[in-house]
PDB file of C-alpha atoms in Angstrom:
ATOM      1  CA  UNK E   1       2.961   5.123 -11.264  1.00 35.00           C
ATOM      2  CA  UNK E   2       2.680   8.462 -11.487  1.00 35.00           C
ATOM      3  CA  UNK E   3       0.370   8.651  -8.420  1.00 39.00           C
ATOM      4  CA  UNK E   4       2.844   7.681  -5.939  1.00 41.00           C
ATOM      5  CA  UNK E   5       5.765   9.496  -7.878  1.00 42.00           C
ATOM      6  CA  UNK E   6       3.952  12.987  -7.293  1.00 39.00           C
ATOM      7  CA  UNK E   7       2.653  11.949  -3.996  1.00 41.00           C
ATOM      8  CA  UNK E   8       5.901  10.968  -3.053  1.00 46.00           C
ATOM      9  CA  UNK E   9       7.803  14.067  -4.381  1.00 44.00           C
ATOM     10  CA  UNK E  10       7.100  14.528  -0.955  1.00 45.00           C
ATOM     11  CA  UNK E  11       9.489  13.433   1.315  1.00 47.00           C
ATOM     12  CA  UNK E  12      12.116  15.989   0.837  1.00 48.00           C
ATOM     13  CA  UNK E  13      11.231  19.285  -1.113  1.00 66.00           C
ATOM     14  CA  UNK E  14       8.266  18.938  -3.458  1.00 76.00           C
ATOM     15  CA  UNK E  15       7.755  18.619  -6.169  1.00 81.00           C
ATOM     16  CA  UNK E  16      10.495  15.903  -6.918  1.00 84.00           C
ATOM     17  CA  UNK E  17      12.345  16.195 -10.445  1.00 85.00           C
ATOM     18  CA  UNK E  18      11.890  12.897 -12.639  1.00 90.00           C
ATOM     19  CA  UNK E  19      14.074  11.251 -14.843  1.00 92.00           C
ATOM     20  CA  UNK E  20      12.584   8.380 -16.891  1.00 93.00           C
ATOM     21  CA  UNK E  21      15.324   6.070 -18.187  1.00 95.00           C
ATOM     22  CA  UNK E  22      12.548   3.127 -19.260  1.00 95.00           C
ATOM     23  CA  UNK E  23       9.192   3.447 -19.539  1.00 94.00           C
ATOM     24  CA  UNK E  24       6.440   0.636 -19.550  1.00 93.00           C
ATOM     25  CA  UNK E  25       3.009   1.004 -20.750  1.00 93.00           C
ATOM     26  CA  UNK E  26       0.737  -1.723 -19.047  1.00 90.00           C
ATOM     27  CA  UNK E  27      -2.815  -1.782 -20.590  1.00 91.00           C
ATOM     28  CA  UNK E  28      -5.124  -1.410 -17.323  1.00 91.00           C
ATOM     29  CA  UNK E  29      -8.799  -1.627 -17.242  1.00 92.00           C
ATOM     30  CA  UNK E  30     -10.424   1.967 -16.919  1.00 95.00           C
ATOM     31  CA  UNK E  31     -12.241   2.566 -13.667  1.00 94.00           C
ATOM     32  CA  UNK E  32     -14.201   5.593 -14.158  1.00 95.00           C
ATOM     33  CA  UNK E  33     -15.524   6.025 -10.797  1.00 94.00           C
ATOM     34  CA  UNK E  34     -12.089   5.265  -9.156  1.00 94.00           C
ATOM     35  CA  UNK E  35     -10.405   7.944 -11.215  1.00 95.00           C
ATOM     36  CA  UNK E  36     -13.083  10.577 -10.706  1.00 96.00           C
ATOM     37  CA  UNK E  37     -12.953  10.504  -6.793  1.00 94.00           C
ATOM     38  CA  UNK E  38      -8.979  10.122  -7.230  1.00 92.00           C
ATOM     39  CA  UNK E  39      -8.791  13.476  -9.504  1.00 94.00           C
ATOM     40  CA  UNK E  40      -9.641  15.956  -6.417  1.00 92.00           C
ATOM     41  CA  UNK E  41      -6.867  14.168  -4.413  1.00 90.00           C
ATOM     42  CA  UNK E  42      -4.088  14.903  -6.694  1.00 88.00           C
ATOM     43  CA  UNK E  43      -2.071  17.829  -6.930  1.00 87.00           C
ATOM     44  CA  UNK E  44      -3.046  18.828 -10.212  1.00 91.00           C
ATOM     45  CA  UNK E  45      -0.124  20.700 -11.157  1.00 89.00           C
ATOM     46  CA  UNK E  46       2.351  18.482 -10.092  1.00 88.00           C
ATOM     47  CA  UNK E  47       0.635  15.700 -11.726  1.00 90.00           C
ATOM     48  CA  UNK E  48       0.122  17.509 -15.122  1.00 92.00           C
ATOM     49  CA  UNK E  49       3.713  18.767 -15.057  1.00 90.00           C
ATOM     50  CA  UNK E  50       5.424  15.470 -14.197  1.00 90.00           C
ATOM     51  CA  UNK E  51       3.402  14.076 -17.179  1.00 91.00           C
ATOM     52  CA  UNK E  52       4.349  16.345 -19.740  1.00 92.00           C
ATOM     53  CA  UNK E  53       7.762  16.311 -18.501  1.00 90.00           C
ATOM     54  CA  UNK E  54       7.853  12.410 -19.393  1.00 91.00           C
ATOM     55  CA  UNK E  55       5.581  13.123 -22.158  1.00 92.00           C
ATOM     56  CA  UNK E  56       2.557  11.625 -21.534  1.00 92.00           C
ATOM     57  CA  UNK E  57       0.188  14.341 -20.826  1.00 90.00           C
ATOM     58  CA  UNK E  58      -1.951  13.517 -23.841  1.00 90.00           C
ATOM     59  CA  UNK E  59      -4.773  15.943 -23.768  1.00 90.00           C
ATOM     60  CA  UNK E  60      -4.318  17.069 -20.222  1.00 93.00           C
ATOM     61  CA  UNK E  61      -3.961  20.939 -19.763  1.00 92.00           C
ATOM     62  CA  UNK E  62      -2.573  22.970 -16.961  1.00 92.00           C
ATOM     63  CA  UNK E  63      -5.816  23.801 -15.709  1.00 91.00           C
ATOM     64  CA  UNK E  64      -7.868  21.318 -14.796  1.00 91.00           C
ATOM     65  CA  UNK E  65     -10.994  21.363 -16.961  1.00 91.00           C
ATOM     66  CA  UNK E  66     -14.728  22.363 -15.348  1.00 89.00           C
ATOM     67  CA  UNK E  67     -16.769  19.082 -15.556  1.00 92.00           C
ATOM     68  CA  UNK E  68     -14.227  16.720 -15.874  1.00 93.00           C
ATOM     69  CA  UNK E  69     -16.467  13.951 -14.237  1.00 93.00           C
ATOM     70  CA  UNK E  70     -18.521  13.970 -17.670  1.00 94.00           C
ATOM     71  CA  UNK E  71     -15.470  14.085 -19.986  1.00 94.00           C
ATOM     72  CA  UNK E  72     -14.682  10.580 -20.552  1.00 95.00           C
ATOM     73  CA  UNK E  73     -11.856  11.313 -22.917  1.00 94.00           C
ATOM     74  CA  UNK E  74     -10.355  13.558 -20.282  1.00 95.00           C
ATOM     75  CA  UNK E  75     -10.550  10.666 -17.669  1.00 96.00           C
ATOM     76  CA  UNK E  76      -9.111   8.254 -19.767  1.00 96.00           C
ATOM     77  CA  UNK E  77      -6.102  10.437 -20.171  1.00 95.00           C
ATOM     78  CA  UNK E  78      -5.797  10.580 -16.520  1.00 94.00           C
ATOM     79  CA  UNK E  79      -6.103   6.768 -16.101  1.00 94.00           C
ATOM     80  CA  UNK E  80      -3.262   6.199 -18.755  1.00 94.00           C
ATOM     81  CA  UNK E  81      -1.016   8.848 -17.347  1.00 92.00           C
ATOM     82  CA  UNK E  82      -1.448   7.583 -13.727  1.00 90.00           C
ATOM     83  CA  UNK E  83      -2.037   3.957 -13.913  1.00 90.00           C
ATOM     84  CA  UNK E  84      -0.789   2.639 -17.075  1.00 92.00           C
ATOM     85  CA  UNK E  85       2.616   4.660 -17.521  1.00 92.00           C
ATOM     86  CA  UNK E  86       5.069   3.185 -15.591  1.00 91.00           C
ATOM     87  CA  UNK E  87       8.929   4.519 -14.938  1.00 92.00           C
ATOM     88  CA  UNK E  88      10.494   1.369 -14.965  1.00 94.00           C
ATOM     89  CA  UNK E  89      13.908   2.717 -14.391  1.00 96.00           C
ATOM     90  CA  UNK E  90      14.662   6.145 -13.701  1.00 95.00           C
ATOM     91  CA  UNK E  91      15.048   8.580 -10.808  1.00 93.00           C
ATOM     92  CA  UNK E  92      13.604  11.332  -8.817  1.00 90.00           C
ATOM     93  CA  UNK E  93      15.721  14.129  -7.709  1.00 87.00           C
ATOM     94  CA  UNK E  94      14.836  16.386  -4.374  1.00 82.00           C
ATOM     95  CA  UNK E  95      14.742  19.995  -5.881  1.00 80.00           C
ATOM     96  CA  UNK E  96      16.307  21.357  -2.970  1.00 77.00           C
ATOM     97  CA  UNK E  97      19.444  19.001  -2.392  1.00 79.00           C
ATOM     98  CA  UNK E  98      19.683  17.218  -6.009  1.00 82.00           C
ATOM     99  CA  UNK E  99      19.723  14.014  -3.617  1.00 84.00           C
ATOM    100  CA  UNK E 100      18.732  11.229  -6.125  1.00 88.00           C
ATOM    101  CA  UNK E 101      16.454   8.426  -5.220  1.00 89.00           C
ATOM    102  CA  UNK E 102      16.266   5.792  -7.779  1.00 94.00           C
ATOM    103  CA  UNK E 103      13.669   3.925  -9.571  1.00 94.00           C
ATOM    104  CA  UNK E 104      14.445   0.326 -10.048  1.00 95.00           C
ATOM    105  CA  UNK E 105      12.042  -2.276 -11.563  1.00 94.00           C
ATOM    106  CA  UNK E 106       9.106   0.191 -11.216  1.00 93.00           C
ATOM    107  CA  UNK E 107       9.900   0.762  -7.592  1.00 94.00           C
ATOM    108  CA  UNK E 108      11.153   4.218  -6.053  1.00 94.00           C
ATOM    109  CA  UNK E 109      13.259   3.895  -3.493  1.00 93.00           C
ATOM    110  CA  UNK E 110      13.115   6.684  -0.897  1.00 89.00           C
ATOM    111  CA  UNK E 111      15.095   5.354   1.672  1.00 88.00           C
ATOM    112  CA  UNK E 112      17.350   7.597   3.365  1.00 81.00           C
ATOM    113  CA  UNK E 113      20.633   6.968   5.622  1.00 77.00           C
ATOM    114  CA  UNK E 114      20.337   7.944   9.191  1.00 73.00           C
ATOM    115  CA  UNK E 115      22.743  10.789   8.540  1.00 72.00           C
ATOM    116  CA  UNK E 116      20.612  12.120   6.152  1.00 70.00           C
ATOM    117  CA  UNK E 117      17.679  12.591   8.365  1.00 66.00           C
TER     118      UNK E 117
ATOM    119  CA  UNK O   1     -20.429  -7.768  -8.165  1.00 49.00           C
ATOM    120  CA  UNK O   2     -20.049 -10.637  -6.236  1.00 59.00           C
ATOM    121  CA  UNK O   3     -17.261 -11.276  -4.255  1.00 71.00           C
ATOM    122  CA  UNK O   4     -14.514 -13.894  -4.939  1.00 82.00           C
ATOM    123  CA  UNK O   5     -15.242 -17.007  -2.653  1.00 87.00           C
ATOM    124  CA  UNK O   6     -13.298 -17.546   0.481  1.00 90.00           C
ATOM    125  CA  UNK O   7     -11.643 -20.840  -0.743  1.00 92.00           C
ATOM    126  CA  UNK O   8     -10.954 -19.798  -4.140  1.00 92.00           C
ATOM    127  CA  UNK O   9      -9.068 -16.838  -2.546  1.00 92.00           C
ATOM    128  CA  UNK O  10      -7.182 -18.827   0.017  1.00 92.00           C
ATOM    129  CA  UNK O  11      -6.202 -20.856  -2.859  1.00 92.00           C
ATOM    130  CA  UNK O  12      -4.942 -18.378  -5.072  1.00 91.00           C
ATOM    131  CA  UNK O  13      -2.813 -16.675  -2.120  1.00 93.00           C
ATOM    132  CA  UNK O  14      -1.194 -20.228  -1.827  1.00 91.00           C
ATOM    133  CA  UNK O  15       0.675 -19.404  -4.498  1.00 88.00           C
ATOM    134  CA  UNK O  16       2.582 -16.061  -2.984  1.00 88.00           C
ATOM    135  CA  UNK O  17       6.347 -16.373  -2.710  1.00 84.00           C
ATOM    136  CA  UNK O  18       7.700 -15.759   0.786  1.00 80.00           C
ATOM    137  CA  UNK O  19      10.759 -14.024   1.560  1.00 73.00           C
ATOM    138  CA  UNK O  20      14.266 -15.466   0.727  1.00 70.00           C
ATOM    139  CA  UNK O  21      15.954 -14.584   3.812  1.00 72.00           C
ATOM    140  CA  UNK O  22      13.342 -12.780   6.801  1.00 76.00           C
ATOM    141  CA  UNK O  23      14.883 -10.088   8.744  1.00 78.00           C
ATOM    142  CA  UNK O  24      14.575 -10.383  12.378  1.00 74.00           C
ATOM    143  CA  UNK O  25      14.750  -6.948  13.076  1.00 75.00           C
ATOM    144  CA  UNK O  26      11.963  -6.218  10.632  1.00 77.00           C
ATOM    145  CA  UNK O  27       9.711  -8.933  12.227  1.00 77.00           C
ATOM    146  CA  UNK O  28       9.268 -10.422   8.682  1.00 80.00           C
ATOM    147  CA  UNK O  29       6.571 -13.103   8.939  1.00 78.00           C
ATOM    148  CA  UNK O  30       4.401 -13.809   5.778  1.00 83.00           C
ATOM    149  CA  UNK O  31       0.896 -13.649   6.662  1.00 88.00           C
ATOM    150  CA  UNK O  32      -0.423 -17.112   6.393  1.00 89.00           C
ATOM    151  CA  UNK O  33      -2.683 -17.257   3.265  1.00 92.00           C
ATOM    152  CA  UNK O  34      -5.816 -18.840   5.488  1.00 91.00           C
ATOM    153  CA  UNK O  35      -4.955 -15.607   7.605  1.00 92.00           C
ATOM    154  CA  UNK O  36      -4.916 -13.397   4.627  1.00 95.00           C
ATOM    155  CA  UNK O  37      -7.958 -14.865   2.846  1.00 95.00           C
ATOM    156  CA  UNK O  38     -10.214 -14.898   5.836  1.00 93.00           C
ATOM    157  CA  UNK O  39      -8.955 -11.283   6.813  1.00 96.00           C
ATOM    158  CA  UNK O  40      -9.918  -9.792   3.449  1.00 97.00           C
ATOM    159  CA  UNK O  41     -13.055 -11.731   2.901  1.00 96.00           C
ATOM    160  CA  UNK O  42     -14.556 -10.593   6.153  1.00 95.00           C
ATOM    161  CA  UNK O  43     -13.760  -6.868   5.622  1.00 97.00           C
ATOM    162  CA  UNK O  44     -15.595  -6.929   1.939  1.00 97.00           C
ATOM    163  CA  UNK O  45     -18.236  -8.924   3.322  1.00 96.00           C
ATOM    164  CA  UNK O  46     -18.996  -7.370   6.470  1.00 96.00           C
ATOM    165  CA  UNK O  47     -17.714  -3.866   5.734  1.00 97.00           C
ATOM    166  CA  UNK O  48     -17.499  -3.517   1.887  1.00 97.00           C
ATOM    167  CA  UNK O  49     -14.084  -1.811   2.277  1.00 98.00           C
ATOM    168  CA  UNK O  50     -12.210  -3.498  -0.563  1.00 98.00           C
ATOM    169  CA  UNK O  51     -14.173  -3.589  -3.841  1.00 97.00           C
ATOM    170  CA  UNK O  52     -13.677  -0.362  -5.737  1.00 96.00           C
ATOM    171  CA  UNK O  53     -11.469   0.906  -2.927  1.00 97.00           C
ATOM    172  CA  UNK O  54      -8.098   2.625  -2.749  1.00 96.00           C
ATOM    173  CA  UNK O  55      -6.358   0.262  -0.672  1.00 98.00           C
ATOM    174  CA  UNK O  56      -2.898   0.668   1.088  1.00 98.00           C
ATOM    175  CA  UNK O  57      -0.939  -1.827   2.734  1.00 98.00           C
ATOM    176  CA  UNK O  58       1.765  -0.823   5.181  1.00 97.00           C
ATOM    177  CA  UNK O  59       4.891  -3.318   5.607  1.00 96.00           C
ATOM    178  CA  UNK O  60       3.515  -5.177   2.767  1.00 96.00           C
ATOM    179  CA  UNK O  61       6.221  -7.457   2.615  1.00 94.00           C
ATOM    180  CA  UNK O  62       5.922 -10.303  -0.268  1.00 93.00           C
ATOM    181  CA  UNK O  63       2.483  -8.670  -0.841  1.00 95.00           C
ATOM    182  CA  UNK O  64       0.192 -11.092   0.493  1.00 96.00           C
ATOM    183  CA  UNK O  65      -2.735  -8.622   1.629  1.00 97.00           C
ATOM    184  CA  UNK O  66      -1.785  -6.518  -1.530  1.00 97.00           C
ATOM    185  CA  UNK O  67      -2.208  -9.240  -3.837  1.00 97.00           C
ATOM    186  CA  UNK O  68      -5.410 -10.505  -1.810  1.00 97.00           C
ATOM    187  CA  UNK O  69      -7.044  -7.039  -1.832  1.00 98.00           C
ATOM    188  CA  UNK O  70      -6.518  -6.909  -5.887  1.00 97.00           C
ATOM    189  CA  UNK O  71      -7.952 -10.452  -6.208  1.00 96.00           C
ATOM    190  CA  UNK O  72     -10.894  -8.916  -4.129  1.00 96.00           C
ATOM    191  CA  UNK O  73     -11.243  -6.003  -7.058  1.00 96.00           C
ATOM    192  CA  UNK O  74      -9.648  -2.813  -5.259  1.00 97.00           C
ATOM    193  CA  UNK O  75      -9.540  -0.318  -7.309  1.00 96.00           C
ATOM    194  CA  UNK O  76      -6.024   0.469  -6.977  1.00 95.00           C
ATOM    195  CA  UNK O  77      -3.281  -0.640  -4.214  1.00 96.00           C
ATOM    196  CA  UNK O  78      -0.174   0.723  -2.797  1.00 96.00           C
ATOM    197  CA  UNK O  79       2.300  -1.403  -0.995  1.00 97.00           C
ATOM    198  CA  UNK O  80       4.815   0.218   1.118  1.00 97.00           C
ATOM    199  CA  UNK O  81       7.964  -1.462   3.013  1.00 96.00           C
ATOM    200  CA  UNK O  82      11.311  -0.574   3.987  1.00 95.00           C
ATOM    201  CA  UNK O  83      12.682  -3.278   1.997  1.00 94.00           C
ATOM    202  CA  UNK O  84      13.226  -3.027  -1.378  1.00 94.00           C
ATOM    203  CA  UNK O  85      14.182  -6.730  -1.714  1.00 93.00           C
ATOM    204  CA  UNK O  86      10.862  -7.671  -0.221  1.00 94.00           C
ATOM    205  CA  UNK O  87       9.308  -5.415  -2.659  1.00 96.00           C
ATOM    206  CA  UNK O  88      11.147  -7.098  -5.486  1.00 95.00           C
ATOM    207  CA  UNK O  89       9.450 -10.247  -4.630  1.00 94.00           C
ATOM    208  CA  UNK O  90       6.087  -8.244  -4.137  1.00 96.00           C
ATOM    209  CA  UNK O  91       6.152  -7.172  -7.845  1.00 95.00           C
ATOM    210  CA  UNK O  92       7.009 -10.553  -8.880  1.00 94.00           C
ATOM    211  CA  UNK O  93       3.931 -12.087  -7.020  1.00 94.00           C
ATOM    212  CA  UNK O  94       1.682  -9.470  -8.324  1.00 95.00           C
ATOM    213  CA  UNK O  95       2.568  -9.718 -11.612  1.00 91.00           C
ATOM    214  CA  UNK O  96       1.711 -13.306 -11.771  1.00 93.00           C
ATOM    215  CA  UNK O  97      -1.776 -12.342 -11.553  1.00 93.00           C
ATOM    216  CA  UNK O  98      -1.145  -9.839 -14.343  1.00 91.00           C
ATOM    217  CA  UNK O  99      -2.742  -7.048 -11.934  1.00 93.00           C
ATOM    218  CA  UNK O 100      -1.453  -3.405 -13.062  1.00 91.00           C
ATOM    219  CA  UNK O 101      -3.495  -1.179 -10.919  1.00 92.00           C
ATOM    220  CA  UNK O 102      -1.332  -1.156  -8.084  1.00 94.00           C
ATOM    221  CA  UNK O 103       2.199   0.770  -7.091  1.00 92.00           C
ATOM    222  CA  UNK O 104       5.139  -0.120  -4.673  1.00 95.00           C
ATOM    223  CA  UNK O 105       7.438   2.230  -2.541  1.00 95.00           C
ATOM    224  CA  UNK O 106      10.268   1.532  -0.908  1.00 95.00           C
ATOM    225  CA  UNK O 107      10.524   3.869   2.063  1.00 92.00           C
ATOM    226  CA  UNK O 108      10.028   4.141   6.152  1.00 91.00           C
ATOM    227  CA  UNK O 109       6.517   4.081   6.853  1.00 92.00           C
ATOM    228  CA  UNK O 110       7.129   5.892  10.294  1.00 90.00           C
ATOM    229  CA  UNK O 111       8.005   8.839   7.773  1.00 86.00           C
ATOM    230  CA  UNK O 112       5.056   8.955   5.535  1.00 87.00           C
ATOM    231  CA  UNK O 113       4.434  12.908   4.555  1.00 82.00           C
ATOM    232  CA  UNK O 114       1.629  14.658   4.954  1.00 82.00           C
ATOM    233  CA  UNK O 115       0.963  14.144   0.915  1.00 84.00           C
ATOM    234  CA  UNK O 116      -0.223  11.052   1.889  1.00 90.00           C
ATOM    235  CA  UNK O 117      -2.940  12.014   4.463  1.00 91.00           C
ATOM    236  CA  UNK O 118      -6.265  10.933   3.863  1.00 93.00           C
ATOM    237  CA  UNK O 119      -5.445   9.549   0.244  1.00 93.00           C
ATOM    238  CA  UNK O 120      -6.871   5.902   0.653  1.00 96.00           C
ATOM    239  CA  UNK O 121     -10.018   4.396   1.568  1.00 97.00           C
ATOM    240  CA  UNK O 122      -8.718   1.636   3.339  1.00 98.00           C
ATOM    241  CA  UNK O 123      -5.464   0.409   4.780  1.00 98.00           C
ATOM    242  CA  UNK O 124      -5.152  -3.478   5.503  1.00 98.00           C
ATOM    243  CA  UNK O 125      -1.487  -4.466   7.256  1.00 97.00           C
ATOM    244  CA  UNK O 126      -0.149  -6.869   9.427  1.00 96.00           C
ATOM    245  CA  UNK O 127       2.407  -4.748  11.005  1.00 95.00           C
ATOM    246  CA  UNK O 128       5.348  -5.945  13.180  1.00 92.00           C
ATOM    247  CA  UNK O 129       4.179  -6.851  16.436  1.00 87.00           C
ATOM    248  CA  UNK O 130       6.468  -4.824  18.098  1.00 82.00           C
ATOM    249  CA  UNK O 131       8.600  -7.550  19.791  1.00 79.00           C
ATOM    250  CA  UNK O 132      11.785  -6.788  17.741  1.00 78.00           C
ATOM    251  CA  UNK O 133      11.573  -3.285  17.757  1.00 80.00           C
ATOM    252  CA  UNK O 134       9.487  -1.772  20.507  1.00 87.00           C
ATOM    253  CA  UNK O 135       6.479   0.213  19.781  1.00 92.00           C
ATOM    254  CA  UNK O 136       6.720  -0.344  15.709  1.00 94.00           C
ATOM    255  CA  UNK O 137       3.077  -1.810  15.770  1.00 94.00           C
ATOM    256  CA  UNK O 138       1.802   1.354  17.105  1.00 96.00           C
ATOM    257  CA  UNK O 139       4.017   3.741  14.706  1.00 96.00           C
ATOM    258  CA  UNK O 140       2.592   1.592  11.930  1.00 97.00           C
ATOM    259  CA  UNK O 141      -1.083   2.275  12.936  1.00 97.00           C
ATOM    260  CA  UNK O 142      -0.627   6.176  13.338  1.00 97.00           C
ATOM    261  CA  UNK O 143       0.457   6.126   9.935  1.00 96.00           C
ATOM    262  CA  UNK O 144      -2.137   3.957   8.642  1.00 98.00           C
ATOM    263  CA  UNK O 145      -5.083   6.280  10.450  1.00 97.00           C
ATOM    264  CA  UNK O 146      -2.959   9.042   9.003  1.00 96.00           C
ATOM    265  CA  UNK O 147      -3.332   7.837   5.486  1.00 96.00           C
ATOM    266  CA  UNK O 148      -6.743   6.503   5.543  1.00 97.00           C
ATOM    267  CA  UNK O 149      -9.818   8.504   5.501  1.00 96.00           C
ATOM    268  CA  UNK O 150     -12.025   5.509   5.986  1.00 97.00           C
ATOM    269  CA  UNK O 151     -11.145   2.356   7.918  1.00 98.00           C
ATOM    270  CA  UNK O 152      -7.965   0.643   9.016  1.00 98.00           C
ATOM    271  CA  UNK O 153      -7.739  -3.309   9.195  1.00 98.00           C
ATOM    272  CA  UNK O 154      -4.673  -4.266  11.152  1.00 98.00           C
ATOM    273  CA  UNK O 155      -3.646  -7.552  12.864  1.00 96.00           C
ATOM    274  CA  UNK O 156      -2.130  -7.301  16.405  1.00 95.00           C
ATOM    275  CA  UNK O 157      -0.996 -10.031  19.144  1.00 94.00           C
ATOM    276  CA  UNK O 158      -4.412 -10.757  21.311  1.00 96.00           C
ATOM    277  CA  UNK O 159      -1.786 -10.186  24.250  1.00 95.00           C
ATOM    278  CA  UNK O 160      -1.465  -6.388  23.269  1.00 95.00           C
ATOM    279  CA  UNK O 161      -5.365  -6.012  22.925  1.00 97.00           C
ATOM    280  CA  UNK O 162      -5.641  -3.552  26.065  1.00 97.00           C
ATOM    281  CA  UNK O 163      -2.900  -1.497  25.220  1.00 96.00           C
ATOM    282  CA  UNK O 164      -3.914  -1.069  21.354  1.00 97.00           C
ATOM    283  CA  UNK O 165      -7.358  -0.332  22.743  1.00 97.00           C
ATOM    284  CA  UNK O 166      -5.870   2.426  25.154  1.00 97.00           C
ATOM    285  CA  UNK O 167      -3.928   3.793  22.092  1.00 96.00           C
ATOM    286  CA  UNK O 168      -6.925   4.232  19.866  1.00 97.00           C
ATOM    287  CA  UNK O 169      -8.607   5.779  22.660  1.00 96.00           C
ATOM    288  CA  UNK O 170      -5.617   8.127  23.346  1.00 96.00           C
ATOM    289  CA  UNK O 171      -6.074   9.473  19.533  1.00 96.00           C
ATOM    290  CA  UNK O 172     -10.015   9.430  19.348  1.00 96.00           C
ATOM    291  CA  UNK O 173     -10.121   6.335  17.117  1.00 97.00           C
ATOM    292  CA  UNK O 174     -12.976   3.930  17.546  1.00 97.00           C
ATOM    293  CA  UNK O 175     -11.311   0.323  17.391  1.00 96.00           C
ATOM    294  CA  UNK O 176     -12.956  -3.086  17.478  1.00 97.00           C
ATOM    295  CA  UNK O 177     -12.062  -6.799  17.263  1.00 97.00           C
ATOM    296  CA  UNK O 178     -13.678  -8.269  14.422  1.00 96.00           C
ATOM    297  CA  UNK O 179     -11.917 -11.722  14.474  1.00 95.00           C
ATOM    298  CA  UNK O 180      -9.786 -13.516  16.557  1.00 94.00           C
ATOM    299  CA  UNK O 181      -7.441 -15.672  14.830  1.00 92.00           C
ATOM    300  CA  UNK O 182      -4.454 -17.987  15.239  1.00 89.00           C
ATOM    301  CA  UNK O 183      -1.078 -17.344  13.613  1.00 84.00           C
ATOM    302  CA  UNK O 184       0.573 -20.681  13.168  1.00 77.00           C
ATOM    303  CA  UNK O 185       4.032 -19.570  12.312  1.00 71.00           C
ATOM    304  CA  UNK O 186       6.572 -21.958  10.781  1.00 66.00           C
ATOM    305  CA  UNK O 187      10.102 -22.329  12.209  1.00 60.00           C
ATOM    306  CA  UNK O 188      11.128 -19.428  10.130  1.00 58.00           C
ATOM    307  CA  UNK O 189      13.893 -18.076  12.093  1.00 59.00           C
ATOM    308  CA  UNK O 190      16.976 -20.269  13.649  1.00 59.00           C
ATOM    309  CA  UNK O 191      16.048 -18.842  17.361  1.00 60.00           C
ATOM    310  CA  UNK O 192      12.650 -20.279  17.239  1.00 58.00           C
ATOM    311  CA  UNK O 193      13.361 -23.773  19.033  1.00 62.00           C
ATOM    312  CA  UNK O 194       9.845 -25.641  18.397  1.00 63.00           C
ATOM    313  CA  UNK O 195       8.780 -26.259  14.735  1.00 65.00           C
ATOM    314  CA  UNK O 196       6.225 -23.935  14.704  1.00 71.00           C
ATOM    315  CA  UNK O 197       4.839 -21.361  17.373  1.00 74.00           C
ATOM    316  CA  UNK O 198       0.933 -20.532  17.346  1.00 84.00           C
ATOM    317  CA  UNK O 199       0.295 -17.117  18.427  1.00 87.00           C
ATOM    318  CA  UNK O 200      -3.089 -15.374  19.207  1.00 92.00           C
ATOM    319  CA  UNK O 201      -3.872 -12.955  16.813  1.00 93.00           C
ATOM    320  CA  UNK O 202      -6.834 -10.243  17.015  1.00 96.00           C
ATOM    321  CA  UNK O 203      -7.801  -8.531  13.503  1.00 97.00           C
ATOM    322  CA  UNK O 204      -8.865  -5.080  14.580  1.00 98.00           C
ATOM    323  CA  UNK O 205     -11.124  -2.271  12.840  1.00 98.00           C
ATOM    324  CA  UNK O 206     -10.316   1.234  13.395  1.00 98.00           C
ATOM    325  CA  UNK O 207     -12.308   4.016  12.029  1.00 98.00           C
ATOM    326  CA  UNK O 208     -11.936   7.967  12.339  1.00 95.00           C
ATOM    327  CA  UNK O 209     -14.332   9.439  14.912  1.00 86.00           C
TER     328      UNK O 209
END
């Protein structure tokens, strides 16, 4: 899911590039309170550009809207991109080294070998 | 919403599939369903730290605590583990229940980046006891405290209680043993001579001060 995807961007260099080879959409119950609380914790710019890159930004804009707490459509689009869109197969790419981290069965693998530390 | 009954939770958790071949170095023991159910039920009923919360499970393995947290209506759960094979089993287990508000990440728990700091409300975990790789229990705790803005619930051998408490004090973290449990571990590794081993385990609750 995109949450971790953006946050994960983190392990080396930031943000990570993303290649989505297979995307699955999994319907999930919309939890307004949870999404509202999560937004301030997101790096909005990275979240938005990642969503846009894979084509799931919906109505979301580069600038976060002012009163998003009260905008149900906006929150639902965040929910969709964040929780429902699942990159099933793909890779994350370190912006500095181009090191690729595979995403297999929806699970990103950020493990690195000892000699890469 | 009233939380799921303890026996119902335990019943569900009994369907969780365990590791194919547990790795000794990683101290992969599946959290027994009974222990997991008691643990999560206590956390919710006494502290309301699961329902509607964003929960992380460090060293989630096959996903006993992760699945249990979702059954207890966590808003979202993230499972972290260094073993991609265990995570595949975990994904299978969670999908059996048709949960979608979770994600899994294969990574080194001791190297979680600052981007994760304070992200989660609650961390629940059954970390390695630090028997095979010394100090791993404390490394897990350190990471858990970093990524949680609320409480961390973690299982530790009762024999290490004083040590864990002294670590918490050193980090200016409040800790409290909220339950004493007995782990009846089945004979999962060939070096175990007895059929089952009984280990006294504490459920600690850590909070930032």
